[in-house]
mmCIF file of C-alpha atoms in Angstrom:
data_model
loop_
_atom_site.group_PDB
_atom_site.id
_atom_site.type_symbol
_atom_site.label_atom_id
_atom_site.label_comp_id
_atom_site.label_asym_id
_atom_site.label_seq_id
_atom_site.Cartn_x
_atom_site.Cartn_y
_atom_site.Cartn_z
ATOM 1 C CA MET A 25 0.316 -0.023 0.212
ATOM 2 C CA THR A 26 0.950 3.849 -0.876
ATOM 3 C CA LEU A 27 0.283 6.221 1.678
ATOM 4 C CA ARG A 28 0.792 9.951 0.458
ATOM 5 C CA LEU A 29 0.211 12.507 3.625
ATOM 6 C CA LYS A 30 0.542 15.906 2.076
ATOM 7 C CA THR A 31 0.240 18.117 5.202
ATOM 8 C CA PRO A 32 2.392 18.349 8.076
ATOM 9 C CA ARG A 33 -0.117 18.041 10.514
ATOM 10 C CA LEU A 34 -1.441 14.680 9.056
ATOM 11 C CA LEU A 35 1.816 13.506 9.201
ATOM 12 C CA ALA A 36 2.449 13.941 12.318
ATOM 13 C CA LEU A 37 -0.812 12.514 13.456
ATOM 14 C CA ALA A 38 0.142 9.002 11.816
ATOM 15 C CA CYS A 39 3.390 9.139 13.300
ATOM 16 C CA VAL A 40 2.015 9.637 16.535
ATOM 17 C CA ALA A 41 -1.143 6.828 15.721
ATOM 18 C CA SER A 42 1.670 4.005 14.362
ATOM 19 C CA LEU A 43 3.455 1.551 16.349
ATOM 20 C CA GLY A 44 6.295 1.347 13.788
ATOM 21 C CA LEU A 45 10.017 2.487 14.546
ATOM 22 C CA VAL A 46 10.966 4.093 11.192
ATOM 23 C CA ALA A 47 11.736 7.983 10.724
ATOM 24 C CA CYS A 48 8.875 10.304 10.508
ATOM 25 C CA ASN A 49 11.258 13.333 11.478
ATOM 26 C CA HIS A 50 13.578 14.338 8.588
ATOM 27 C CA ALA A 51 17.144 15.711 7.850
ATOM 28 C CA GLY A 52 16.136 18.181 5.507
ATOM 29 C CA GLN A 53 17.880 21.273 7.315
ATOM 30 C CA SER A 54 20.404 19.173 8.833
ATOM 31 C CA ASP A 55 20.827 15.027 8.468
ATOM 32 C CA THR A 56 20.594 14.661 12.457
ATOM 33 C CA ALA A 57 17.254 14.213 12.791
ATOM 34 C CA THR A 58 15.710 12.194 15.684
ATOM 35 C CA PRO A 59 13.983 8.934 14.927
ATOM 36 C CA MET A 60 10.130 8.997 15.898
ATOM 37 C CA ALA A 61 7.540 6.559 15.838
ATOM 38 C CA GLY A 62 5.954 6.201 11.684
ATOM 39 C CA VAL A 63 3.726 4.724 9.627
ATOM 40 C CA ALA A 64 5.055 1.970 6.892
ATOM 41 C CA SER A 65 7.381 3.177 3.987
ATOM 42 C CA ALA A 66 5.758 4.095 1.145
ATOM 43 C CA ALA A 67 8.479 2.088 -0.869
ATOM 44 C CA ALA A 68 6.326 -1.463 -0.650
ATOM 45 C CA THR A 69 8.103 -2.359 2.568
ATOM 46 C CA ALA A 70 8.640 -5.945 3.958
ATOM 47 C CA ALA A 71 5.918 -7.238 6.512
ATOM 48 C CA PRO A 72 6.387 -5.925 9.704
ATOM 49 C CA ALA A 73 7.438 -9.409 11.012
ATOM 50 C CA ASP A 74 10.475 -9.240 8.455
ATOM 51 C CA ARG A 75 11.741 -6.024 10.093
ATOM 52 C CA ASP A 76 14.888 -6.418 12.206
ATOM 53 C CA ALA A 77 15.284 -10.164 11.574
ATOM 54 C CA ARG A 78 19.412 -9.914 11.522
ATOM 55 C CA PRO A 79 20.852 -13.396 9.544
ATOM 56 C CA PHE A 80 24.369 -12.016 10.116
ATOM 57 C CA ASN A 81 26.708 -10.916 13.321
ATOM 58 C CA ALA A 82 27.758 -7.307 13.485
ATOM 59 C CA THR A 83 31.011 -7.653 14.786
ATOM 60 C CA GLU A 84 32.735 -3.782 16.309
ATOM 61 C CA ILE A 85 36.319 -3.505 14.521
ATOM 62 C CA ALA A 86 36.743 0.206 15.679
ATOM 63 C CA LYS A 87 35.632 3.497 16.236
ATOM 64 C CA PHE A 88 35.946 6.969 14.869
ATOM 65 C CA ASN A 89 35.530 10.452 15.235
ATOM 66 C CA GLU A 90 32.043 11.458 13.069
ATOM 67 C CA PRO A 91 33.239 9.095 10.482
ATOM 68 C CA TRP A 92 31.861 9.584 6.856
ATOM 69 C CA ALA A 93 33.372 7.232 3.996
ATOM 70 C CA MET A 94 35.698 4.468 3.667
ATOM 71 C CA ALA A 95 37.425 2.490 0.919
ATOM 72 C CA PHE A 96 39.438 -0.454 1.073
ATOM 73 C CA LEU A 97 42.977 -0.506 -0.654
ATOM 74 C CA PRO A 98 44.221 -3.732 -2.698
ATOM 75 C CA ASP A 99 46.207 -5.304 0.048
ATOM 76 C CA GLY A 100 43.046 -5.264 2.199
ATOM 77 C CA ARG A 101 43.600 -2.063 4.534
ATOM 78 C CA LEU A 102 40.845 0.447 4.872
ATOM 79 C CA LEU A 103 40.956 4.047 4.485
ATOM 80 C CA VAL A 104 38.070 5.887 6.546
ATOM 81 C CA THR A 105 37.546 9.589 6.433
ATOM 82 C CA GLU A 106 36.811 11.857 9.512
ATOM 83 C CA LYS A 107 34.910 14.771 8.719
ATOM 84 C CA LYS A 108 36.782 17.157 10.644
ATOM 85 C CA GLY A 109 39.342 16.591 8.002
ATOM 86 C CA ALA A 110 41.031 13.172 9.054
ATOM 87 C CA LEU A 111 41.718 10.496 6.817
ATOM 88 C CA LYS A 112 42.682 7.139 8.622
ATOM 89 C CA LEU A 113 44.453 3.835 7.567
ATOM 90 C CA VAL A 114 42.805 0.671 9.419
ATOM 91 C CA ASP A 115 44.824 -2.693 9.372
ATOM 92 C CA LEU A 116 42.087 -5.058 9.944
ATOM 93 C CA ALA A 117 43.977 -7.664 10.735
ATOM 94 C CA THR A 118 45.820 -5.843 13.610
ATOM 95 C CA GLY A 119 43.386 -3.424 14.313
ATOM 96 C CA LYS A 120 45.890 -0.381 14.137
ATOM 97 C CA THR A 121 44.843 2.845 12.817
ATOM 98 C CA GLY A 122 47.280 4.607 11.346
ATOM 99 C CA ASN A 123 47.197 8.519 10.275
ATOM 100 C CA ILE A 124 47.361 10.056 6.342
ATOM 101 C CA LYS A 125 48.918 13.562 5.944
ATOM 102 C CA GLY A 126 48.238 15.740 3.551
ATOM 103 C CA VAL A 127 44.293 15.860 3.310
ATOM 104 C CA PRO A 128 43.102 19.298 2.108
ATOM 105 C CA GLU A 129 41.956 22.071 4.425
ATOM 106 C CA VAL A 130 38.005 21.448 5.371
ATOM 107 C CA ASP A 131 35.303 23.666 6.129
ATOM 108 C CA TYR A 132 33.703 22.053 9.017
ATOM 109 C CA GLY A 133 30.422 22.721 10.301
ATOM 110 C CA GLY A 134 27.067 21.473 9.793
ATOM 111 C CA GLN A 135 26.857 18.953 7.128
ATOM 112 C CA GLY A 136 30.359 19.985 5.504
ATOM 113 C CA GLY A 137 33.711 18.746 6.463
ATOM 114 C CA PHE A 138 35.971 15.705 4.865
ATOM 115 C CA GLY A 139 33.424 13.828 2.764
ATOM 116 C CA ASP A 140 34.067 10.590 0.221
ATOM 117 C CA VAL A 141 36.970 8.701 -0.332
ATOM 118 C CA ALA A 142 37.510 6.735 -3.999
ATOM 119 C CA LEU A 143 40.518 4.880 -5.302
ATOM 120 C CA HIS A 144 41.299 5.513 -9.285
ATOM 121 C CA PRO A 145 40.502 2.389 -11.218
ATOM 122 C CA GLN A 146 44.034 1.745 -11.914
ATOM 123 C CA PHE A 147 45.140 2.482 -8.535
ATOM 124 C CA ALA A 148 47.479 -0.548 -8.221
ATOM 125 C CA SER A 149 49.821 1.265 -10.579
ATOM 126 C CA ASN A 150 49.147 5.019 -10.298
ATOM 127 C CA HIS A 151 47.970 5.109 -6.664
ATOM 128 C CA LEU A 152 45.614 8.080 -7.277
ATOM 129 C CA VAL A 153 43.042 8.672 -4.644
ATOM 130 C CA TYR A 154 40.060 10.763 -4.762
ATOM 131 C CA VAL A 155 38.613 12.576 -1.900
ATOM 132 C CA SER A 156 35.810 15.268 -1.240
ATOM 133 C CA TYR A 157 35.200 17.750 0.839
ATOM 134 C CA ALA A 158 33.530 21.320 2.050
ATOM 135 C CA GLU A 159 35.653 23.665 0.718
ATOM 136 C CA ALA A 160 35.139 27.465 1.792
ATOM 137 C CA GLY A 161 34.680 30.432 -0.459
ATOM 138 C CA ASP A 162 35.011 34.266 -0.433
ATOM 139 C CA GLY A 163 32.930 35.508 2.287
ATOM 140 C CA ASP A 164 30.549 33.103 4.393
ATOM 141 C CA THR A 165 30.310 30.667 1.680
ATOM 142 C CA ARG A 166 31.169 27.359 0.755
ATOM 143 C CA GLY A 167 30.921 24.507 -1.675
ATOM 144 C CA ALA A 168 31.625 20.570 -2.427
ATOM 145 C CA ALA A 169 35.348 20.123 -3.978
ATOM 146 C CA VAL A 170 36.795 17.065 -5.119
ATOM 147 C CA ALA A 171 40.796 16.854 -5.319
ATOM 148 C CA ARG A 172 43.194 13.801 -6.536
ATOM 149 C CA GLY A 173 46.302 13.096 -5.157
ATOM 150 C CA THR A 174 48.913 10.130 -5.161
ATOM 151 C CA LEU A 175 48.935 8.096 -2.012
ATOM 152 C CA ALA A 176 52.402 7.128 -0.624
ATOM 153 C CA LEU A 177 52.286 4.767 2.170
ATOM 154 C CA ASP A 178 55.110 4.468 4.937
ATOM 155 C CA ASP A 179 56.220 1.568 6.877
ATOM 156 C CA SER A 180 54.581 3.122 10.177
ATOM 157 C CA GLY A 181 51.062 2.526 9.022
ATOM 158 C CA GLY A 182 50.678 5.486 7.648
ATOM 159 C CA GLY A 183 50.855 7.661 4.471
ATOM 160 C CA THR A 184 51.198 10.696 2.691
ATOM 161 C CA LEU A 185 48.483 12.750 0.093
ATOM 162 C CA GLN A 186 50.897 14.035 -2.193
ATOM 163 C CA ASP A 187 50.257 16.510 -5.208
ATOM 164 C CA MET A 188 46.956 17.319 -4.602
ATOM 165 C CA LYS A 189 45.201 18.888 -6.763
ATOM 166 C CA VAL A 190 41.589 19.929 -7.353
ATOM 167 C CA ILE A 191 39.464 18.785 -10.205
ATOM 168 C CA TRP A 192 36.015 19.727 -9.456
ATOM 169 C CA ARG A 193 34.233 22.494 -7.932
ATOM 170 C CA GLN A 194 30.591 22.933 -7.028
ATOM 171 C CA VAL A 195 29.343 26.456 -8.861
ATOM 172 C CA PRO A 196 28.340 28.912 -7.052
ATOM 173 C CA LYS A 197 29.581 28.379 -3.619
ATOM 174 C CA VAL A 198 26.649 29.774 -1.436
ATOM 175 C CA ASP A 199 26.064 30.209 2.398
ATOM 176 C CA GLY A 200 24.495 27.526 4.913
ATOM 177 C CA ARG A 201 26.524 24.365 5.567
ATOM 178 C CA GLY A 202 23.796 21.662 4.199
ATOM 179 C CA HIS A 203 23.592 19.705 1.520
ATOM 180 C CA TYR A 204 26.391 19.326 -0.273
ATOM 181 C CA GLY A 205 26.077 15.533 -1.549
ATOM 182 C CA HIS A 206 29.533 14.977 -3.209
ATOM 183 C CA ARG A 207 29.469 10.936 -2.875
ATOM 184 C CA LEU A 208 32.032 9.697 -5.411
ATOM 185 C CA LEU A 209 31.956 6.505 -7.982
ATOM 186 C CA PHE A 210 33.974 5.323 -10.556
ATOM 187 C CA GLY A 211 32.164 3.264 -13.432
ATOM 188 C CA LYS A 212 33.876 0.097 -15.174
ATOM 189 C CA ASP A 213 34.646 2.729 -18.181
ATOM 190 C CA GLY A 214 36.577 4.743 -15.767
ATOM 191 C CA LYS A 215 34.365 7.593 -15.829
ATOM 192 C CA LEU A 216 34.019 9.762 -12.131
ATOM 193 C CA TRP A 217 30.403 10.073 -10.950
ATOM 194 C CA ILE A 218 29.952 13.032 -8.285
ATOM 195 C CA SER A 219 26.946 13.514 -7.044
ATOM 196 C CA SER A 220 26.316 17.443 -6.478
ATOM 197 C CA SER A 221 23.266 17.969 -3.979
ATOM 198 C CA GLU A 222 21.407 21.568 -4.188
ATOM 199 C CA ARG A 223 23.045 22.647 -0.723
ATOM 200 C CA GLN A 224 19.486 23.746 0.457
ATOM 201 C CA LYS A 225 19.012 26.640 -2.167
ATOM 202 C CA PHE A 226 15.814 24.710 -4.472
ATOM 203 C CA ASP A 227 16.135 26.587 -7.474
ATOM 204 C CA PRO A 228 19.763 25.639 -8.574
ATOM 205 C CA ALA A 229 18.682 21.890 -9.186
ATOM 206 C CA GLN A 230 16.719 23.322 -12.364
ATOM 207 C CA ASP A 231 19.468 26.000 -13.444
ATOM 208 C CA MET A 232 21.982 24.613 -15.840
ATOM 209 C CA GLN A 233 23.936 27.804 -15.079
ATOM 210 C CA SER A 234 25.015 25.711 -11.834
ATOM 211 C CA ASN A 235 26.178 22.415 -11.100
ATOM 212 C CA LEU A 236 24.164 21.722 -7.934
ATOM 213 C CA GLY A 237 21.272 19.389 -7.639
ATOM 214 C CA LYS A 238 22.902 17.340 -10.461
ATOM 215 C CA MET A 239 24.421 14.191 -11.158
ATOM 216 C CA ILE A 240 28.098 14.969 -12.692
ATOM 217 C CA ARG A 241 30.081 12.763 -15.110
ATOM 218 C CA LEU A 242 33.873 13.385 -15.543
ATOM 219 C CA ASP A 243 36.717 12.147 -16.941
ATOM 220 C CA ASP A 244 39.179 10.704 -14.375
ATOM 221 C CA ASP A 245 41.367 14.189 -14.543
ATOM 222 C CA GLY A 246 37.964 15.948 -14.178
ATOM 223 C CA SER A 247 37.712 16.856 -17.753
ATOM 224 C CA VAL A 248 34.436 16.870 -19.396
ATOM 225 C CA PRO A 249 33.234 13.589 -21.668
ATOM 226 C CA ALA A 250 32.146 14.511 -24.823
ATOM 227 C CA ASP A 251 29.493 12.354 -24.938
ATOM 228 C CA ASN A 252 27.610 13.989 -21.934
ATOM 229 C CA PRO A 253 24.041 15.051 -22.557
ATOM 230 C CA PHE A 254 24.648 18.461 -22.357
ATOM 231 C CA ALA A 255 28.264 18.936 -23.511
ATOM 232 C CA GLY A 256 27.455 21.188 -26.067
ATOM 233 C CA GLN A 257 26.328 23.870 -23.975
ATOM 234 C CA GLY A 258 29.651 24.300 -22.502
ATOM 235 C CA GLY A 259 30.227 25.715 -18.897
ATOM 236 C CA VAL A 260 29.343 23.669 -15.720
ATOM 237 C CA ALA A 261 26.016 22.491 -17.568
ATOM 238 C CA ALA A 262 28.446 20.146 -19.898
ATOM 239 C CA GLN A 263 29.803 18.050 -16.331
ATOM 240 C CA VAL A 264 25.755 17.049 -15.677
ATOM 241 C CA TRP A 265 24.496 13.902 -16.766
ATOM 242 C CA SER A 266 20.807 14.303 -14.541
ATOM 243 C CA LEU A 267 19.523 17.253 -12.803
ATOM 244 C CA GLY A 268 16.279 17.821 -10.292
ATOM 245 C CA HIS A 269 17.984 16.128 -7.601
ATOM 246 C CA ARG A 270 17.739 17.430 -3.677
ATOM 247 C CA ASN A 271 20.475 15.896 -1.410
ATOM 248 C CA LEU A 272 22.233 12.711 -3.165
ATOM 249 C CA LEU A 273 23.975 10.453 -0.609
ATOM 250 C CA GLY A 274 24.456 7.032 -2.290
ATOM 251 C CA ILE A 275 25.296 6.175 -5.763
ATOM 252 C CA ASP A 276 26.046 2.846 -7.333
ATOM 253 C CA PHE A 277 26.089 0.539 -10.434
ATOM 254 C CA ASP A 278 24.221 -3.212 -10.859
ATOM 255 C CA ALA A 279 25.497 -5.708 -12.382
ATOM 256 C CA GLN A 280 23.614 -4.403 -15.380
ATOM 257 C CA GLY A 281 25.739 -1.155 -15.319
ATOM 258 C CA ARG A 282 22.438 0.911 -14.433
ATOM 259 C CA LEU A 283 23.248 3.390 -11.860
ATOM 260 C CA TRP A 284 21.025 4.104 -9.110
ATOM 261 C CA GLU A 285 21.351 6.988 -6.504
ATOM 262 C CA VAL A 286 19.684 7.348 -3.303
ATOM 263 C CA GLU A 287 18.696 10.774 -2.234
ATOM 264 C CA MET A 288 17.113 12.767 0.790
ATOM 265 C CA GLY A 289 13.719 14.397 0.358
ATOM 266 C CA PRO A 290 11.984 17.007 1.995
ATOM 267 C CA MET A 291 9.321 16.195 5.183
ATOM 268 C CA GLY A 292 8.658 13.158 3.795
ATOM 269 C CA GLY A 293 9.335 11.294 -0.090
ATOM 270 C CA ASP A 294 13.149 10.212 0.153
ATOM 271 C CA GLU A 295 14.200 8.897 -3.360
ATOM 272 C CA LEU A 296 15.457 5.467 -4.813
ATOM 273 C CA ASN A 297 15.843 6.796 -8.150
ATOM 274 C CA LEU A 298 17.151 4.886 -11.592
ATOM 275 C CA VAL A 299 19.821 7.455 -13.407
ATOM 276 C CA VAL A 300 19.336 7.584 -16.940
ATOM 277 C CA ARG A 301 20.850 10.084 -19.616
ATOM 278 C CA GLY A 302 19.709 13.950 -19.375
ATOM 279 C CA GLY A 303 17.143 12.817 -16.940
ATOM 280 C CA ASN A 304 15.121 15.634 -15.226
ATOM 281 C CA TYR A 305 13.541 14.203 -11.278
ATOM 282 C CA GLY A 306 12.383 17.184 -10.965
ATOM 283 C CA TYR A 307 13.132 19.184 -7.825
ATOM 284 C CA PRO A 308 11.817 21.634 -6.408
ATOM 285 C CA ILE A 309 9.167 21.264 -9.083
ATOM 286 C CA VAL A 310 7.653 17.759 -7.922
ATOM 287 C CA SER A 311 8.455 15.508 -4.879
ATOM 288 C CA ASN A 312 6.990 12.719 -2.734
ATOM 289 C CA GLY A 313 7.301 15.048 0.137
ATOM 290 C CA ASP A 314 6.493 18.834 1.186
ATOM 291 C CA HIS A 315 8.379 21.482 2.575
ATOM 292 C CA TYR A 316 9.041 22.149 6.054
ATOM 293 C CA ASP A 317 7.328 25.097 6.562
ATOM 294 C CA GLY A 318 4.096 23.330 5.266
ATOM 295 C CA ARG A 319 3.995 24.544 1.611
ATOM 296 C CA VAL A 320 2.683 21.588 -0.410
ATOM 297 C CA ILE A 321 5.040 20.298 -3.529
ATOM 298 C CA PRO A 322 3.132 18.862 -6.082
ATOM 299 C CA ASP A 323 3.384 15.103 -6.728
ATOM 300 C CA HIS A 324 5.282 13.245 -9.277
ATOM 301 C CA ASP A 325 2.325 11.936 -10.788
ATOM 302 C CA THR A 326 1.170 15.123 -11.155
ATOM 303 C CA ARG A 327 4.117 15.978 -14.048
ATOM 304 C CA PRO A 328 4.918 12.977 -15.906
ATOM 305 C CA GLU A 329 7.366 14.414 -18.264
ATOM 306 C CA PHE A 330 9.766 14.418 -14.656
ATOM 307 C CA ASN A 331 11.530 11.225 -13.806
ATOM 308 C CA ALA A 332 9.464 9.530 -11.333
ATOM 309 C CA PRO A 333 11.260 7.492 -8.207
ATOM 310 C CA LYS A 334 11.854 3.822 -8.462
ATOM 311 C CA ALA A 335 10.915 3.519 -4.408
ATOM 312 C CA TRP A 336 9.879 6.261 -1.981
ATOM 313 C CA TRP A 337 9.664 6.584 1.483
ATOM 314 C CA THR A 338 7.136 8.549 3.772
ATOM 315 C CA PRO A 339 8.388 8.514 6.457
ATOM 316 C CA VAL A 340 11.877 9.356 5.356
ATOM 317 C CA ILE A 341 14.904 6.754 6.340
ATOM 318 C CA SER A 342 16.909 9.672 5.772
ATOM 319 C CA PRO A 343 19.447 7.616 3.401
ATOM 320 C CA SER A 344 23.134 8.210 4.203
ATOM 321 C CA SER A 345 24.846 6.007 1.411
ATOM 322 C CA LEU A 346 23.731 2.691 -1.367
ATOM 323 C CA MET A 347 26.022 -0.213 -2.372
ATOM 324 C CA ILE A 348 24.829 -2.997 -4.862
ATOM 325 C CA TYR A 349 25.855 -6.026 -3.533
ATOM 326 C CA SER A 350 27.833 -8.837 -5.634
ATOM 327 C CA GLY A 351 30.000 -10.816 -3.097
ATOM 328 C CA ALA A 352 29.324 -14.600 -2.466
ATOM 329 C CA MET A 353 29.489 -14.443 1.430
ATOM 330 C CA PHE A 354 25.557 -13.522 1.387
ATOM 331 C CA PRO A 355 24.493 -15.121 -1.774
ATOM 332 C CA ASP A 356 20.678 -14.531 -1.152
ATOM 333 C CA TRP A 357 21.571 -11.204 -1.484
ATOM 334 C CA GLN A 358 23.546 -11.210 -4.773
ATOM 335 C CA GLY A 359 22.055 -7.795 -6.487
ATOM 336 C CA ASP A 360 20.465 -6.586 -3.572
ATOM 337 C CA GLY A 361 21.031 -2.855 -2.638
ATOM 338 C CA PHE A 362 21.727 -1.660 0.742
ATOM 339 C CA ILE A 363 21.060 1.818 2.039
ATOM 340 C CA GLY A 364 22.254 3.148 5.121
ATOM 341 C CA GLY A 365 19.646 4.925 7.083
ATOM 342 C CA LEU A 366 20.551 8.027 9.637
ATOM 343 C CA SER A 367 17.608 9.095 11.460
ATOM 344 C CA SER A 368 15.959 5.461 11.067
ATOM 345 C CA GLN A 369 19.107 4.037 12.281
ATOM 346 C CA SER A 370 18.817 0.955 10.004
ATOM 347 C CA LEU A 371 19.998 -0.823 7.188
ATOM 348 C CA VAL A 372 17.644 -1.053 4.563
ATOM 349 C CA ARG A 373 17.747 -3.924 2.210
ATOM 350 C CA VAL A 374 15.858 -3.350 -1.591
ATOM 351 C CA GLU A 375 15.295 -5.195 -4.127
ATOM 352 C CA PHE A 376 15.787 -4.841 -7.664
ATOM 353 C CA ASP A 377 13.259 -6.084 -10.643
ATOM 354 C CA GLY A 378 14.623 -4.892 -14.012
ATOM 355 C CA ASP A 379 14.116 -0.964 -13.705
ATOM 356 C CA SER A 380 12.049 -1.376 -10.572
ATOM 357 C CA ALA A 381 12.942 -1.667 -7.110
ATOM 358 C CA ARG A 382 11.047 -2.087 -3.736
ATOM 359 C CA GLU A 383 12.128 -2.243 -0.067
ATOM 360 C CA ALA A 384 12.525 -5.930 0.930
ATOM 361 C CA GLN A 385 13.823 -5.829 4.802
ATOM 362 C CA ARG A 386 15.020 -3.240 7.412
ATOM 363 C CA PHE A 387 17.458 -4.236 10.005
ATOM 364 C CA ASN A 388 17.371 -1.907 13.302
ATOM 365 C CA MET A 389 20.998 -0.921 13.692
ATOM 366 C CA GLY A 390 20.395 0.613 16.772
ATOM 367 C CA GLN A 391 22.664 3.789 15.584
ATOM 368 C CA ARG A 392 23.095 6.127 12.658
ATOM 369 C CA ILE A 393 24.554 4.240 9.602
ATOM 370 C CA ARG A 394 26.208 6.799 7.699
ATOM 371 C CA ALA A 395 28.540 4.323 5.167
ATOM 372 C CA VAL A 396 28.101 0.930 3.567
ATOM 373 C CA GLU A 397 30.316 -0.942 1.479
ATOM 374 C CA GLN A 398 31.200 -4.588 0.428
ATOM 375 C CA GLY A 399 34.729 -5.792 1.176
ATOM 376 C CA PRO A 400 37.062 -7.929 -0.715
ATOM 377 C CA ASP A 401 36.101 -11.286 1.141
ATOM 378 C CA GLY A 402 31.666 -10.539 0.495
ATOM 379 C CA ALA A 403 31.547 -8.783 3.707
ATOM 380 C CA ILE A 404 28.978 -6.095 4.604
ATOM 381 C CA TRP A 405 31.050 -3.071 6.307
ATOM 382 C CA LEU A 406 29.223 -0.117 7.969
ATOM 383 C CA LEU A 407 30.167 3.060 9.684
ATOM 384 C CA GLY A 408 28.047 4.192 12.175
ATOM 385 C CA ASP A 409 27.550 7.994 12.509
ATOM 386 C CA GLY A 410 28.944 10.616 15.345
ATOM 387 C CA LYS A 411 31.659 11.082 17.622
ATOM 388 C CA ASP A 412 31.810 7.248 18.633
ATOM 389 C CA GLY A 413 30.889 6.114 15.108
ATOM 390 C CA ARG A 414 31.662 2.175 14.969
ATOM 391 C CA LEU A 415 33.050 0.125 11.954
ATOM 392 C CA LEU A 416 30.933 -2.899 12.047
ATOM 393 C CA LYS A 417 31.537 -6.209 9.890
ATOM 394 C CA LEU A 418 28.369 -8.111 9.173
ATOM 395 C CA THR A 419 29.214 -11.777 8.284
ATOM 396 C CA PRO A 420 26.493 -14.653 8.163
ATOM 397 C CA ASN A 421 25.148 -16.362 11.241
#
């Protein structure tokens, strides 16, 4: 059943009336919303009996101070970013954690700070690492930036990022400290994908003179591929693959090479989208949520010219990340998506059927989940959010 509540009052009443434990309050002005009781998700959720069934063991490996992202090195060690501007190197065999120097200066505050980390597809030979972060501008402005450099490891369990160079920036820099996005992903063709959120400014998501509220596709050096859908327009429009997004915080490819993304809606309407070339996803013109001040946003089905989400959630889950599983450790989950939930404090499993998707299961993790990744051996790894963010390894029971 799909439930659509178009006023804050009705949404609040439904939240109070329900016995479910999913997030009703959302993370639109901040991604630190507190979970509340809520009605069932609008995304074709699993039956309540399936909720919180955990066919895995969750083993705590380490703790970090506001971790945001992680990436596995070819030797099995793990890079972890911390929001205030630290990059950690974790030896998972020994538990030893070292520091990587040379991280760019970050503008820390609100949702801003050090963000994602990704390895170049040929990292084993070129040692290139990409990082995203909030960067200060003139006056009281800031925006996301992506830089790349060479990772030089040392014998003491640490290392240095060398020859760092910024290859992309959000345009324009604006005030506020919300909705940077800046998740990083490489495709099999070596192209770099960047999720660029709309910085809580609404209209830039539809403005092709801005790269806010867009999915960005670049060559590995930051240049623009000639086959991008808006390459002929030049400027920042040439970087854009799709537009009309809000706060994109998870991106991954499925086995068929299709790109999926999860983004925070406003008050309601978190979205899972299949990203298509040149697609317009409608924000802020349409949304399955509403503005926080009570103004109604028309639903997607009122404007069929915009790409509608394949699944959506009201009350929200506050998605932080997305991983589509391909490992052997959980064979029944091959091809399924896993979404980290912030205010919902959950790990959400999604089943895909071609171009369709549905929530299949939700696991209560008892903490806000900031990142989810697949490990080299097929284990699922989670990063908890906050000052005692736990690194968890999930293995079958």
